[in-house]
Short mmCIF file of C-alpha atoms in Angstrom, two decimals:
data_model
loop_
_atom_site.label_atom_id
_atom_site.label_comp_id
_atom_site.label_asym_id
_atom_site.label_seq_id
_atom_site.Cartn_x
_atom_site.Cartn_y
_atom_site.Cartn_z
CA MET A 1 0.28 0.01 0.04
CA THR A 2 0.93 3.54 -0.64
CA LYS A 3 1.62 5.61 1.93
CA ILE A 4 3.49 9.58 1.72
CA LYS A 5 4.87 11.16 4.72
CA GLY A 6 2.59 15.03 4.59
CA ILE A 7 1.80 17.60 7.10
CA ASP A 8 -0.71 20.48 6.88
CA VAL A 9 0.40 23.99 8.00
CA SER A 10 -0.60 27.37 8.62
CA HIS A 11 0.48 30.89 9.82
CA HIS A 12 -0.23 28.90 14.14
CA ASN A 13 3.26 26.90 12.77
CA GLY A 14 5.27 29.62 12.64
CA THR A 15 8.84 30.78 10.33
CA VAL A 16 9.63 26.78 9.15
CA ASP A 17 12.68 25.54 7.46
CA TRP A 18 11.24 24.02 4.62
CA LYS A 19 14.70 22.22 3.78
CA LYS A 20 15.40 20.76 7.56
CA VAL A 21 11.29 19.30 7.26
CA ALA A 22 12.40 18.20 3.63
CA ALA A 23 15.24 16.03 5.22
CA ASP A 24 12.71 14.87 6.82
CA GLY A 25 11.18 12.74 5.09
CA VAL A 26 8.08 15.34 4.22
CA LYS A 27 6.93 14.89 0.79
CA PHE A 28 4.01 16.62 0.61
CA VAL A 29 1.83 19.54 3.42
CA PHE A 30 -1.38 20.74 2.61
CA LEU A 31 -0.59 25.19 3.18
CA LYS A 32 -3.22 27.13 4.44
CA ALA A 33 -4.36 29.45 1.70
CA SER A 34 -8.25 30.79 3.24
CA GLU A 35 -10.89 30.96 5.23
CA GLY A 36 -14.38 32.51 4.96
CA THR A 37 -14.88 35.39 1.91
CA THR A 38 -12.13 38.08 4.00
CA PHE A 39 -9.06 36.07 5.80
CA VAL A 40 -5.37 35.41 3.30
CA ASP A 41 -2.77 33.46 5.56
CA LYS A 42 -0.63 35.39 5.73
CA THR A 43 2.61 32.53 5.15
CA PHE A 44 0.63 30.11 1.95
CA LYS A 45 2.31 32.35 -0.87
CA THR A 46 6.34 32.26 1.23
CA ASN A 47 5.39 28.56 2.24
CA ALA A 48 4.70 27.57 -0.66
CA ALA A 49 7.34 28.46 -2.68
CA ASN A 50 9.75 27.77 0.17
CA ALA A 51 8.39 24.57 -0.10
CA ARG A 52 8.45 23.17 -3.38
CA ALA A 53 12.27 24.90 -3.77
CA ASN A 54 12.51 21.86 -1.62
CA GLY A 55 11.33 19.35 -3.40
CA ILE A 56 7.87 18.71 -0.93
CA ARG A 57 4.68 18.86 -3.23
CA VAL A 58 1.79 21.58 -2.18
CA GLY A 59 -2.07 21.50 -2.13
CA ALA A 60 -3.76 24.28 -0.29
CA TYR A 61 -7.21 24.39 1.91
CA HIS A 62 -9.85 26.68 3.11
CA TYR A 63 -11.52 26.60 6.33
CA ALA A 64 -15.05 26.44 5.75
CA LYS A 65 -17.48 29.10 8.02
CA PHE A 66 -20.67 28.70 4.89
CA GLY A 67 -24.20 27.25 5.72
CA ASN A 68 -26.00 26.58 2.11
CA VAL A 69 -24.72 27.47 -1.30
CA ALA A 70 -24.59 30.66 -2.04
CA GLU A 71 -22.31 30.91 0.51
CA ALA A 72 -21.12 28.08 -0.61
CA LYS A 73 -19.52 29.41 -3.85
CA ALA A 74 -18.94 32.79 -2.54
CA GLU A 75 -16.30 31.03 -0.41
CA ALA A 76 -15.18 29.25 -2.83
CA GLN A 77 -14.46 32.20 -4.80
CA HIS A 78 -12.50 34.10 -2.14
CA PHE A 79 -10.18 29.93 -2.30
CA LEU A 80 -8.47 30.30 -5.74
CA ARG A 81 -8.41 33.41 -5.87
CA THR A 82 -6.38 33.53 -3.32
CA VAL A 83 -4.29 30.64 -4.95
CA SER A 84 -3.99 32.20 -7.99
CA GLY A 85 -0.04 32.60 -9.94
CA VAL A 86 0.72 29.45 -7.09
CA LYS A 87 2.15 26.74 -8.48
CA ILE A 88 -0.46 23.62 -6.89
CA THR A 89 1.36 20.13 -7.35
CA TYR A 90 -1.35 17.53 -4.74
CA PRO A 91 -5.40 18.66 -4.41
CA LEU A 92 -7.28 21.93 -3.19
CA VAL A 93 -9.16 21.56 -0.03
CA LEU A 94 -12.67 21.77 1.24
CA ASP A 95 -12.26 22.25 4.82
CA LEU A 96 -15.50 21.45 6.19
CA GLU A 97 -15.38 20.59 10.29
CA GLU A 98 -18.78 22.86 11.32
CA ASN A 99 -21.31 23.65 10.93
CA LYS A 100 -22.64 26.81 13.25
CA LYS A 101 -25.53 28.19 11.27
CA LYS A 102 -26.95 24.67 11.46
CA ALA A 103 -27.90 24.02 8.16
CA SER A 104 -29.61 20.52 7.28
CA LYS A 105 -27.77 17.62 6.14
CA ALA A 106 -28.97 17.58 2.46
CA THR A 107 -27.80 21.87 2.26
CA LEU A 108 -23.86 21.71 3.73
CA THR A 109 -23.92 19.40 1.76
CA ASP A 110 -25.06 20.53 -1.62
CA ALA A 111 -22.85 23.35 -0.12
CA ALA A 112 -19.89 21.90 -0.64
CA ILE A 113 -20.36 20.06 -3.65
CA ALA A 114 -21.01 23.30 -5.13
CA PHE A 115 -17.36 24.40 -3.02
CA LEU A 116 -15.37 21.71 -5.08
CA ASP A 117 -17.01 22.37 -8.44
CA ALA A 118 -16.42 25.84 -8.43
CA ILE A 119 -12.93 23.25 -7.23
CA GLU A 120 -13.09 20.69 -10.11
CA LYS A 121 -14.52 24.71 -12.76
CA ALA A 122 -11.25 25.83 -11.90
CA GLY A 123 -9.45 22.66 -13.24
CA TYR A 124 -8.28 21.77 -9.84
CA PHE A 125 -8.05 18.74 -8.29
CA ALA A 126 -10.50 19.04 -5.47
CA MET A 127 -10.47 17.11 -2.49
CA ILE A 128 -12.82 17.91 0.86
CA TYR A 129 -11.57 16.80 4.03
CA ALA A 130 -13.19 16.88 7.26
CA GLY A 131 -13.20 14.36 11.50
CA LYS A 132 -13.99 11.32 10.93
CA TYR A 133 -16.87 11.37 12.97
CA PHE A 134 -18.73 15.09 11.24
CA PHE A 135 -17.94 13.33 8.20
CA GLU A 136 -20.76 10.63 8.90
CA THR A 137 -22.65 12.31 10.75
CA GLN A 138 -23.60 15.97 9.85
CA LEU A 139 -22.96 15.47 5.43
CA ASP A 140 -24.94 12.96 2.83
CA GLU A 141 -21.88 10.70 2.16
CA LYS A 142 -22.42 8.90 -0.36
CA ARG A 143 -23.14 11.66 -3.12
CA LEU A 144 -19.24 13.00 -2.35
CA LYS A 145 -18.19 9.10 -3.47
CA PRO A 146 -17.29 10.65 -6.08
CA TYR A 147 -14.41 13.14 -4.06
CA ALA A 148 -11.36 12.43 -2.69
CA LEU A 149 -11.30 12.20 0.43
CA TRP A 150 -8.72 13.38 3.47
CA ILE A 151 -9.55 12.55 7.10
CA ALA A 152 -8.51 13.01 11.07
CA ARG A 153 -9.23 11.12 13.44
CA TYR A 154 -5.91 11.12 16.15
CA ASN A 155 -6.23 7.51 16.55
CA SER A 156 -3.46 4.19 15.89
CA PHE A 157 -6.01 3.25 13.03
CA LEU A 158 -8.24 5.99 10.60
CA GLY A 159 -10.98 2.58 10.41
CA ARG A 160 -13.41 3.78 6.99
CA ASP A 161 -11.40 4.51 3.49
CA ALA A 162 -9.89 7.48 2.53
CA GLY A 163 -7.44 9.15 -0.17
CA VAL A 164 -5.48 11.06 3.19
CA TRP A 165 -5.66 10.82 5.81
CA GLN A 166 -5.03 12.78 9.21
CA TYR A 167 -3.65 10.55 12.07
CA THR A 168 -2.39 13.61 15.17
CA ASP A 169 -2.17 16.85 15.16
CA LYS A 170 1.16 16.28 17.95
CA GLY A 171 3.75 15.37 15.10
CA LYS A 172 6.76 16.84 15.43
CA VAL A 173 9.07 17.41 12.07
CA SER A 174 12.59 18.86 12.06
CA GLY A 175 12.32 22.42 11.56
CA ILE A 176 8.97 22.99 12.46
CA SER A 177 8.82 24.27 16.69
CA GLY A 178 6.15 22.94 18.03
CA ASN A 179 3.68 20.88 17.16
CA VAL A 180 2.52 20.14 13.73
CA ASP A 181 -0.36 17.82 12.21
CA MET A 182 0.82 14.46 10.25
CA ASN A 183 -1.11 13.08 7.68
CA TRP A 184 -0.21 10.22 5.88
CA SER A 185 -1.52 9.81 1.97
CA TYR A 186 -2.72 6.78 0.79
CA ARG A 187 -2.42 6.86 -3.20
CA ASP A 188 0.50 9.59 -5.50
CA PHE A 189 -1.74 12.71 -5.93
CA ALA A 190 0.90 14.45 -7.31
CA THR A 191 1.41 11.66 -10.20
CA LEU A 192 -2.00 11.17 -10.87
CA ILE A 193 -2.01 15.02 -11.40
CA SER A 194 0.72 15.91 -13.02
CA SER A 195 -0.40 13.10 -15.66
CA LYS A 196 -4.27 14.34 -15.73
CA ASN A 197 -2.17 18.31 -15.97
CA VAL A 198 -4.42 18.89 -12.91
CA SER A 199 -4.20 22.97 -11.33
CA LYS A 200 -4.30 24.33 -14.89
CA PRO A 201 -6.94 26.05 -16.18
CA SER A 202 -9.48 24.59 -18.44
CA THR A 203 -9.18 24.12 -22.15
CA ALA A 204 -12.69 23.18 -22.06
CA VAL A 205 -12.14 21.52 -24.32
CA GLY A 206 -15.63 20.22 -26.13
CA THR A 207 -17.13 23.09 -24.12
CA VAL A 208 -20.93 23.16 -25.96
CA THR A 209 -23.72 25.76 -23.85
CA ASP A 210 -26.88 24.25 -24.80
CA SER A 211 -27.77 20.47 -25.41
CA LYS A 212 -31.11 19.51 -26.89
CA GLU A 213 -30.14 15.61 -28.17
CA PRO A 214 -33.57 14.13 -26.46
CA ALA A 215 -32.92 12.02 -23.63
CA CYS A 216 -32.49 8.55 -22.51
CA ARG A 217 -33.13 6.56 -19.46
CA ILE A 218 -29.37 4.95 -16.99
CA VAL A 219 -29.27 1.95 -15.19
CA VAL A 220 -26.63 0.98 -12.91
CA ASN A 221 -25.60 -2.40 -11.35
CA GLY A 222 -30.62 -2.74 -11.79
CA ALA A 223 -30.73 0.20 -10.19
CA LYS A 224 -32.18 3.68 -12.54
CA LEU A 225 -30.80 6.22 -12.53
CA ASP A 226 -31.94 9.91 -12.03
CA ALA A 227 -30.18 11.14 -13.72
CA PRO A 228 -30.45 11.19 -17.46
CA GLY A 229 -28.12 11.10 -20.43
CA ILE A 230 -28.58 11.80 -23.77
CA ILE A 231 -28.09 10.88 -27.64
CA ARG A 232 -25.78 12.74 -30.00
CA ASN A 233 -25.12 12.11 -33.14
CA ASP A 234 -26.83 8.15 -32.68
CA LEU A 235 -24.14 7.63 -29.95
CA SER A 236 -25.70 7.59 -26.28
CA TYR A 237 -23.65 10.19 -24.19
CA LEU A 238 -23.83 9.59 -20.25
CA PRO A 239 -23.31 12.49 -17.35
CA VAL A 240 -19.97 11.36 -16.15
CA ARG A 241 -20.38 12.24 -12.11
CA ALA A 242 -23.30 10.86 -11.38
CA ILE A 243 -22.40 7.52 -13.04
CA GLY A 244 -19.29 7.86 -11.06
CA ASN A 245 -21.51 8.90 -7.64
CA ALA A 246 -23.44 5.23 -8.62
CA VAL A 247 -20.54 3.27 -8.36
CA GLY A 248 -18.28 4.93 -5.89
CA VAL A 249 -15.85 6.02 -8.23
CA VAL A 250 -14.39 9.25 -8.27
CA VAL A 251 -14.50 11.80 -10.34
CA GLY A 252 -12.87 14.71 -11.37
CA PHE A 253 -11.97 17.38 -14.51
CA CYS A 254 -9.80 18.24 -16.32
CA ASN A 255 -8.94 20.57 -19.83
CA GLY A 256 -12.46 19.62 -20.16
CA LYS A 257 -11.72 15.78 -19.91
CA ALA A 258 -13.37 13.96 -17.87
CA THR A 259 -12.01 11.53 -15.46
CA LEU A 260 -13.56 8.40 -14.16
CA GLY A 261 -11.39 6.22 -10.99
CA LYS A 262 -8.25 5.61 -12.74
CA GLY A 263 -9.63 6.66 -16.79
CA THR A 264 -9.58 9.43 -18.83
CA LEU A 265 -13.10 9.92 -21.01
CA GLU A 266 -11.77 10.81 -24.25
CA THR A 267 -15.21 11.38 -25.12
CA THR A 268 -16.29 14.14 -22.91
CA ILE A 269 -18.34 17.20 -23.60
CA VAL A 270 -19.21 20.11 -21.10
CA ILE A 271 -22.84 20.95 -21.70
CA GLY A 272 -23.98 23.70 -19.17
CA GLU A 273 -21.76 22.34 -15.75
CA LYS A 274 -21.84 19.14 -16.40
CA GLY A 275 -19.81 16.42 -17.96
CA TYR A 276 -20.98 14.03 -20.29
CA ALA A 277 -18.64 11.76 -22.73
CA GLN A 278 -19.69 8.71 -24.54
CA ALA A 279 -21.73 5.20 -22.52
CA ARG A 280 -18.62 2.81 -24.63
CA GLU A 281 -15.92 4.36 -23.47
CA ILE A 282 -17.24 5.00 -19.62
CA ALA A 283 -18.61 1.23 -20.09
CA GLN A 284 -14.50 0.01 -20.52
CA VAL A 285 -12.98 2.99 -17.83
CA LEU A 286 -15.06 0.73 -14.48
CA GLY A 287 -14.85 -2.81 -17.19
CA TYR A 288 -18.44 -2.96 -17.18
CA ASN A 289 -20.65 -4.38 -18.90
CA LEU A 290 -22.73 -2.41 -21.63
CA ASP A 291 -26.65 -2.89 -22.79
CA TRP A 292 -28.92 -0.88 -25.13
CA CYS A 293 -32.18 -0.40 -25.86
CA GLN A 294 -33.14 1.36 -28.61
CA GLU A 295 -36.87 0.79 -27.91
CA ASN A 296 -37.07 2.14 -24.06
CA ARG A 297 -33.54 4.26 -24.99
CA GLN A 298 -32.14 2.71 -22.19
CA VAL A 299 -28.76 2.48 -20.91
CA THR A 300 -27.49 -0.96 -19.10
CA LEU A 301 -24.13 -0.37 -17.04
CA MET A 302 -23.67 -3.95 -15.43
CA ILE A 303 -20.38 -5.21 -13.93
CA ARG A 304 -18.45 -7.52 -14.29
CA GLU A 305 -19.14 -11.46 -13.27
CA ARG A 306 -15.43 -12.77 -12.75
#
């Protein structure tokens, strides 16, 4: 299993000697960039430049205070403005660990998705961070399955799936005075991001603004999706986000193309704010069987028996 050593840092950690941090085996860092709609961490850009100069992969996080979709979109734009011009080689993270506005689980999840979608549309790899208990009780986990996950649990074991585990806030690393948050990354996000050309502005390849194509129904492993597909030039195109959510794999968008799990969908088109790809390519990437019923205009995807 991949297990990569990392830390997360904010202005609270003071001045950091990044050469010593790198020598201590740290391979990546998540830096606090912003909070709410106005706060910017004064150490963010300096830490990003110095960490990168010492070979450490740099991601960034935004501490959320929103309670609804409109507030989440405003905070996402503040975050994106803050990280603009900074070389990002690890995910951009929504740090969601409080619900002081007492939003419902559905509303808070809607807001989180709106924030994460804004990050992806800007061409970055999006991730969500939360404490294990908060994530499992305050958010609808099923709807967040397409996104990479960073979970905090200060214990000897994580007890669930996640891409990154923050396992203590009392770590010690050379070059940093006092305690520091320590993390294990179980995916090589740097290589994944590099291979997908994420963190570069989207060129919007294949983007369209309107769709008048007929719709088609979608059934995945026996369950009908609420989201329909479309028929274009006698080919069926399926909504990538809905498919990823249905099968439990991470979805991303960069340079106008969707990624589904480990595969890039070369046939991606964007209609409004939704990404679609050809059904046959989606089936190939997932390793699923595909069936098309012309009479019912229905696409059926079914996991292959092994």
